[in-house]
mmCIF file of C-alpha atoms in Angstrom:
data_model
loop_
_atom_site.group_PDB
_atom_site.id
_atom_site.type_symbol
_atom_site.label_atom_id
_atom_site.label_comp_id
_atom_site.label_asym_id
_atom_site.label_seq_id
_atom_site.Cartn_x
_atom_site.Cartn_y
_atom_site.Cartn_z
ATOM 1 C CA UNK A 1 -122.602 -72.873 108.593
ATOM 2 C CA UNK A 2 -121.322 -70.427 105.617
ATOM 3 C CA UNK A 3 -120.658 -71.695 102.562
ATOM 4 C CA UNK A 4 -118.506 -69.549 99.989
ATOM 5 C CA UNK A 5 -118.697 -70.057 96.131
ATOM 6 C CA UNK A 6 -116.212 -68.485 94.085
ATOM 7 C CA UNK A 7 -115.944 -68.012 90.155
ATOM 8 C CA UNK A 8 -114.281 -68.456 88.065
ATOM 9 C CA UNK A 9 -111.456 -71.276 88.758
ATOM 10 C CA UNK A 10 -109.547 -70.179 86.178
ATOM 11 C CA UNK A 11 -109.260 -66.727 84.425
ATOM 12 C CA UNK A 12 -106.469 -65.802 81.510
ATOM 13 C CA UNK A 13 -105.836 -61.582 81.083
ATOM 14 C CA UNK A 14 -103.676 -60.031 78.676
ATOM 15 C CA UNK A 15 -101.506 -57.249 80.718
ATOM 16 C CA UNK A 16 -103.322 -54.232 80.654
ATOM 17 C CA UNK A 17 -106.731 -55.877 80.498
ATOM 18 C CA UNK A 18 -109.369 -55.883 83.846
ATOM 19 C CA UNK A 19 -109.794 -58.965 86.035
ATOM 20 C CA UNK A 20 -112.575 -59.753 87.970
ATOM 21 C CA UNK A 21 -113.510 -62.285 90.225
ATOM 22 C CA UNK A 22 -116.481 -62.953 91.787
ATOM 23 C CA UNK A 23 -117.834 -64.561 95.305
ATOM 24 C CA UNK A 24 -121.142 -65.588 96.850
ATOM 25 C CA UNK A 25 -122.216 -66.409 100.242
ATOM 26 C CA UNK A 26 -124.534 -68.237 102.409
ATOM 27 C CA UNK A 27 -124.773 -66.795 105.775
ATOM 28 C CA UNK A 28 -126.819 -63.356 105.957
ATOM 29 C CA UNK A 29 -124.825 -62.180 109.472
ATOM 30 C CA UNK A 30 -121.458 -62.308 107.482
ATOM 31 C CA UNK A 31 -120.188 -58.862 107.951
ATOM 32 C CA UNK A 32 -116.265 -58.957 107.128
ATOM 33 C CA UNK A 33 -114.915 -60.737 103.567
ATOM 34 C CA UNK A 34 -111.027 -60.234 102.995
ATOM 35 C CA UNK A 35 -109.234 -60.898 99.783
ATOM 36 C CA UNK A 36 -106.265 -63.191 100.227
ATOM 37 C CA UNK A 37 -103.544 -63.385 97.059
ATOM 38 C CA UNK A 38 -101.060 -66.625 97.043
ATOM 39 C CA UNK A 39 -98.215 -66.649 95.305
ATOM 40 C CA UNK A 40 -96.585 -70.341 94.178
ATOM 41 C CA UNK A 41 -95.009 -71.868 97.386
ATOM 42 C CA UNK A 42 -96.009 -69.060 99.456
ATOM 43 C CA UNK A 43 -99.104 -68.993 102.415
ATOM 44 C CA UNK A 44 -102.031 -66.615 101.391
ATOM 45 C CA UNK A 45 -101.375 -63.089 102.223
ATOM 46 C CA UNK A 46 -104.417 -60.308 102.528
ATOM 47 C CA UNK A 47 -104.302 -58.002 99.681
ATOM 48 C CA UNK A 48 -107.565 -55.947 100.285
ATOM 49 C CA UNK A 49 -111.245 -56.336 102.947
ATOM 50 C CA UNK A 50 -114.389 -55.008 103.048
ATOM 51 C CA UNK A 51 -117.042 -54.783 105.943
ATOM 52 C CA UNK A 52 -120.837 -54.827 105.787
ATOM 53 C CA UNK A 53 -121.205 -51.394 106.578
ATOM 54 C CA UNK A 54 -119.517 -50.112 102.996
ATOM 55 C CA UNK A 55 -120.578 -50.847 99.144
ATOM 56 C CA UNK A 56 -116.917 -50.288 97.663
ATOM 57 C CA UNK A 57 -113.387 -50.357 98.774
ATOM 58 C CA UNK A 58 -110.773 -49.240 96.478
ATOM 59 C CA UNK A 59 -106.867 -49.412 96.697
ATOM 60 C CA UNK A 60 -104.586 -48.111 93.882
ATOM 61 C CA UNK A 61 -105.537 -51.155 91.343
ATOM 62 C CA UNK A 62 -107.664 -53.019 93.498
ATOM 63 C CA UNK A 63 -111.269 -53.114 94.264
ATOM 64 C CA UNK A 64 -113.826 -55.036 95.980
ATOM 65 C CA UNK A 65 -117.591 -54.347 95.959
ATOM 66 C CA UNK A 66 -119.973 -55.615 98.307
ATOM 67 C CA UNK A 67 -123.917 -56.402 97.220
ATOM 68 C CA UNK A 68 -125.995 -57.661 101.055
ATOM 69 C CA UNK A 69 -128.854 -57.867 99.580
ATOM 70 C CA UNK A 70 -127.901 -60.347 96.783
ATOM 71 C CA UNK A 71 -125.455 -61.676 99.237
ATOM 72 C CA UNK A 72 -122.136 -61.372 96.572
ATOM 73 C CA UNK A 73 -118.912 -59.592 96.824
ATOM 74 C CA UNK A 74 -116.362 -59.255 93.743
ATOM 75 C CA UNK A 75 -112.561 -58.477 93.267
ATOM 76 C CA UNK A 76 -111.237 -56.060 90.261
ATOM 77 C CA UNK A 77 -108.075 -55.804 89.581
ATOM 78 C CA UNK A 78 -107.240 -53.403 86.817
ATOM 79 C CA UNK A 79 -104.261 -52.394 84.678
ATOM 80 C CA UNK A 80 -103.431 -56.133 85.683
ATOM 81 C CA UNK A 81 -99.560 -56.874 85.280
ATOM 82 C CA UNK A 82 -97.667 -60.245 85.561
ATOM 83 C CA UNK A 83 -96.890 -60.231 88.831
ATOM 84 C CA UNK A 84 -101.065 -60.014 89.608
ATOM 85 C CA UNK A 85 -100.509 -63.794 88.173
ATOM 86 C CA UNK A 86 -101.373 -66.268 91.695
ATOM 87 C CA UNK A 87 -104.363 -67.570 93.505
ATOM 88 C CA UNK A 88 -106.905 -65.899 95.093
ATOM 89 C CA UNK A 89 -109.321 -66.691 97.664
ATOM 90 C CA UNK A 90 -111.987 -65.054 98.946
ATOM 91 C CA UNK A 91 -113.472 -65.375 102.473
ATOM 92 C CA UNK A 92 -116.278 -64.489 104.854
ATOM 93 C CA UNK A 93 -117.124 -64.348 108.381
ATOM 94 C CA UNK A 94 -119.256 -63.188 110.720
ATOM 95 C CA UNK A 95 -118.958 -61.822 114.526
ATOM 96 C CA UNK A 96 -121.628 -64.503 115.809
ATOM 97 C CA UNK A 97 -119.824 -67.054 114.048
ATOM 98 C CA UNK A 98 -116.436 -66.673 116.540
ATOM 99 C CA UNK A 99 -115.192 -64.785 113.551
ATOM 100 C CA UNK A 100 -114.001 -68.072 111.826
ATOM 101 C CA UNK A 101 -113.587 -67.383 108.031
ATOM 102 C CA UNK A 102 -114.839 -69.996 105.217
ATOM 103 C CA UNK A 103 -112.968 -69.563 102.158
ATOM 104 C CA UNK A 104 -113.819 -70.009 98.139
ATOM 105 C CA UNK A 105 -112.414 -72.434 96.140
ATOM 106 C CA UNK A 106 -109.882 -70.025 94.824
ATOM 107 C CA UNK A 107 -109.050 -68.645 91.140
ATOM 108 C CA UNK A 108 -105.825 -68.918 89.469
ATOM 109 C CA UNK A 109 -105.321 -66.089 87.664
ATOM 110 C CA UNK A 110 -102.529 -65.355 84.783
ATOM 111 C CA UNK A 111 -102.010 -62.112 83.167
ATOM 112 C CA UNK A 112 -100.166 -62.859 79.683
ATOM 113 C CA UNK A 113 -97.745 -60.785 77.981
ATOM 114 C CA UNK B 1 -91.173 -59.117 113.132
ATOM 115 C CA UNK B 2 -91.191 -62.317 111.957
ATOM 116 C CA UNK B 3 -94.622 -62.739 111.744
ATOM 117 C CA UNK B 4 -96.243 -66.704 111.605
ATOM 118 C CA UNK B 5 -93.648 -69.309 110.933
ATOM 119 C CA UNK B 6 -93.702 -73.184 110.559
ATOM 120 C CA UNK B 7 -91.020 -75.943 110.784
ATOM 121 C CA UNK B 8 -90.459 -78.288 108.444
ATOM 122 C CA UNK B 9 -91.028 -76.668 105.565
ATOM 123 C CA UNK B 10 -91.811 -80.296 103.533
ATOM 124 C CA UNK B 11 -91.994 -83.956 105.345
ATOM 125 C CA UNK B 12 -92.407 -86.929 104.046
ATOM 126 C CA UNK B 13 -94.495 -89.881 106.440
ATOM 127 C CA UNK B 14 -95.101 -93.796 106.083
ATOM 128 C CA UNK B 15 -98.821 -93.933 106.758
ATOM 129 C CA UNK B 16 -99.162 -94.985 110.555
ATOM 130 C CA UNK B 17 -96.456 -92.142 111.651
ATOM 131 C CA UNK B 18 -96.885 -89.609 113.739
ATOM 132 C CA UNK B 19 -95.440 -85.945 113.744
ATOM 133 C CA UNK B 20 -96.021 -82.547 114.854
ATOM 134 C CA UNK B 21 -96.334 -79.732 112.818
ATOM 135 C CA UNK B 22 -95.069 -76.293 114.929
ATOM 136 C CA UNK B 23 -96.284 -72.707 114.307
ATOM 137 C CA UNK B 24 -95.055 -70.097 116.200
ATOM 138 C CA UNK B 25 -96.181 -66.112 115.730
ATOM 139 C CA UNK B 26 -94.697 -63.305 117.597
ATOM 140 C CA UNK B 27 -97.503 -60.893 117.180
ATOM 141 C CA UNK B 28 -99.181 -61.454 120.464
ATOM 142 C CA UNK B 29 -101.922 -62.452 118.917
ATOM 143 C CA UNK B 30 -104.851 -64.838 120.854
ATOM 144 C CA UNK B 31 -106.215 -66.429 117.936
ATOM 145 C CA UNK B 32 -104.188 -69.091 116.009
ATOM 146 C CA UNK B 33 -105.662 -71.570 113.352
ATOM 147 C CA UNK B 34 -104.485 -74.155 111.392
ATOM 148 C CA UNK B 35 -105.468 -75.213 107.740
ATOM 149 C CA UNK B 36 -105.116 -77.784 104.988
ATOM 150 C CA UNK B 37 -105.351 -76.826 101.588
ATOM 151 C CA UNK B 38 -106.084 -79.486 99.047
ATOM 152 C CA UNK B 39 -106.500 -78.513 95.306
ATOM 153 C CA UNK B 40 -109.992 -77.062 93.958
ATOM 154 C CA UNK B 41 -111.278 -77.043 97.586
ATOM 155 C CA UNK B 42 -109.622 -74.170 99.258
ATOM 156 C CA UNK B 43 -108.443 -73.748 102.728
ATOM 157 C CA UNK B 44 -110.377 -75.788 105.302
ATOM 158 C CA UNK B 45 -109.848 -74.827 109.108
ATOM 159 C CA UNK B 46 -108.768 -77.941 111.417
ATOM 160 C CA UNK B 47 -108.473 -76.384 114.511
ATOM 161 C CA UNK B 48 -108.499 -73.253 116.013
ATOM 162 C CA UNK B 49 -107.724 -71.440 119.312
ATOM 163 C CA UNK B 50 -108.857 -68.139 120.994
ATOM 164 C CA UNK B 51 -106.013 -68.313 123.772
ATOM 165 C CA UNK B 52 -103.476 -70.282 125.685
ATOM 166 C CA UNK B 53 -105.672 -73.111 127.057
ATOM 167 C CA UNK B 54 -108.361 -73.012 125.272
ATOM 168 C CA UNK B 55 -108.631 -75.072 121.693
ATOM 169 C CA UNK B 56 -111.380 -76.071 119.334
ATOM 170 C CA UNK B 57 -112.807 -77.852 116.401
ATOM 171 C CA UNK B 58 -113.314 -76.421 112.718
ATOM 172 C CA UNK B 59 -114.595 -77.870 109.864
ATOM 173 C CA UNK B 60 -112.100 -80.892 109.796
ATOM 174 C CA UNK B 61 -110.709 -82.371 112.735
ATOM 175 C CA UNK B 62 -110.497 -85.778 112.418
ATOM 176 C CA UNK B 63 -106.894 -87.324 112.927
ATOM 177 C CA UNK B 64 -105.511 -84.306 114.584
ATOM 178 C CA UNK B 65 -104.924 -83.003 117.482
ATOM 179 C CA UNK B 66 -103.954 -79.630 119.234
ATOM 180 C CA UNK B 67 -102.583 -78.018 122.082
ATOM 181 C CA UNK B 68 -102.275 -74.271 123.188
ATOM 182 C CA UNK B 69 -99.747 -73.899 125.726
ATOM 183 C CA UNK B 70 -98.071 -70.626 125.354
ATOM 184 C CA UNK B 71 -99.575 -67.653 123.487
ATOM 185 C CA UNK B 72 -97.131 -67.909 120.765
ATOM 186 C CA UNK B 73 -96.874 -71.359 120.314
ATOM 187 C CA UNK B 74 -99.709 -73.445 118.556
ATOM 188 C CA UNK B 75 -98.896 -77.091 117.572
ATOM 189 C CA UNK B 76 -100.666 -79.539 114.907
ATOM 190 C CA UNK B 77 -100.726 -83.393 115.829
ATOM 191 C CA UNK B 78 -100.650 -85.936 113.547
ATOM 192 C CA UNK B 79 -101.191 -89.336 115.648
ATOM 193 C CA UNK B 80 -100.962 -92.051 113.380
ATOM 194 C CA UNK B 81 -100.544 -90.521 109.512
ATOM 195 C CA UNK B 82 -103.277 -91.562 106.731
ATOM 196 C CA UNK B 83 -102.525 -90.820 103.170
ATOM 197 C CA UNK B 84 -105.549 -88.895 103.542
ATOM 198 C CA UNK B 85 -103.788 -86.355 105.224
ATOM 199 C CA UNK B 86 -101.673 -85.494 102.150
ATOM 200 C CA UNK B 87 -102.080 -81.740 101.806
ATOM 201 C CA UNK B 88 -100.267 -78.637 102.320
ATOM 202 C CA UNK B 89 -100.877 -77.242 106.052
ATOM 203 C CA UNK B 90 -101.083 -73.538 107.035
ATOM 204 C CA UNK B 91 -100.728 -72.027 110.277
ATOM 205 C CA UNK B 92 -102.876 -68.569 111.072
ATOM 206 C CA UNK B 93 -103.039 -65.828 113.579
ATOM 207 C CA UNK B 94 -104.916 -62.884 114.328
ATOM 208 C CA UNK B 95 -106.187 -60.640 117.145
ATOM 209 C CA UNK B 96 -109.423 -61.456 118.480
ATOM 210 C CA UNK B 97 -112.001 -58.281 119.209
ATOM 211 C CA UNK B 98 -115.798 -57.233 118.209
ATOM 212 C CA UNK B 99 -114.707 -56.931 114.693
ATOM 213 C CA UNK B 100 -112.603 -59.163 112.496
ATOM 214 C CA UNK B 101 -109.277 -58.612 112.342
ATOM 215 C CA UNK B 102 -106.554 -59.178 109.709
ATOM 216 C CA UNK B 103 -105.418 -62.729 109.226
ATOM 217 C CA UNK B 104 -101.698 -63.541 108.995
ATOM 218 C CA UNK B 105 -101.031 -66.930 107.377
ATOM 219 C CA UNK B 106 -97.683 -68.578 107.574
ATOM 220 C CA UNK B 107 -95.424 -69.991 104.755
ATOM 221 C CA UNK B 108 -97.216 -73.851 105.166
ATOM 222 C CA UNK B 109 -95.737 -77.212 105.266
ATOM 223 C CA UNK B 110 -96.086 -79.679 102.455
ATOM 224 C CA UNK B 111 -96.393 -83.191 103.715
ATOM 225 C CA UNK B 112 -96.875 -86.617 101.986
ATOM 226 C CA UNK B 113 -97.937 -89.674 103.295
ATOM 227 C CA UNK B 114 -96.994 -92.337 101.614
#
């Protein structure tokens, strides 16, 4: 089955500064890997996706970018502000796999004042 | 809308217990999942289910059971609770179709077992 490996666990911004997170996967036919943001006490909520058909998805501060070939996919979030500080998790799945999504390991991420 | 919701929102159980944990989404959606996060390991799916009647196995079944009677409704089992089973559960749903579709999670229940 797919296996997702995300980096880092941890990652410390000041406001202002660029955050980037970054995923791997295992299972070539993946074709769909979502972004999910939790906040403390709160159930993960999508914040951005990208399909296997596009390199780059951008919305206002938020980006993902998608490498097949190497099999990787990365968040950036930039002009990061406080309330960017939660969890993130990124995900994959594929159509021949029922569409079932294996998720990383999550990073907790904290943009300082 | 009110989207995916859960009851209780935190429950406490003496190992050997049983309970049911109850999600409920009003999206019409077929697919509904359930998942345990545990810390550094991420959310792990339990079960899932593509529509009323039909249920299956993810990546960690054991100790729980399911049932998908109505197309909103998509109940988690616990038969007889292990401390084990110590996590914070989170009820999903979706649309199914050729591509993937957006996931909707709902706000979890924390349970101990003691």
């Amino acid at each position: 089955g797919e296996n997702v490996e995300q980096h880092p666990s941890t990652l410390s911004v000041q406001e202002g500064d660029s955050a980037v997170i970054k995923c791997t996967y295992s299972d070539s036919a993946s074709n769909y890997f979502p972004w999910y943001k939790q906040e403390l006490g709160k159930g993960p909520q999508l914040i951005i996706d990208i399909r296997s058909n596009v390199g780059e998805k951008k919305d206002q501060r938020i980006a993902v970018t998608l490498n097949k070939t190497a099999k990787h996919f990365s968040l950036h979030i930039t002009e990061t502000q406080p309330e960017d500080s939660a969890v993130y998790f990124c995900a994959a799945s594929s159509t021949g796999g029922g569409n079932k999504l294996t998720f990383g390991t999550g990073t907790q991420l904290k943009v300082e004042l | 809308n009110a989207g995916v919701t859960q009851t209780p929102k935190f429950q406490v159980l003496k190992t050997g217990q049983s309970m049911t944990l109850q999600c409920a989404q009003d999206m019409n959606h077929e697919y509904m999942s359930w998942y345990r996060q545990d810390p550094g390991m991420g959310l792990r799916l339990i079960h899932y289910s593509v529509g009323a009647g039909i249920t299956d196995q993810g990546e960690v079944p054991n100790g729980y059971n399911v049932s998908r009677s109505t197309t909103e409704d998509f109940p988690l089992r616990l038969l007889s609770a292990a401390p084990s089973q110590t996590s914070v559960y989170f009820c999903a749903s979706r649309r199914t179709g050729n591509i993937p579709e957006t996931q909707y999670f709902g706000p979890g229940t924390r349970l101990l077992v003691l």
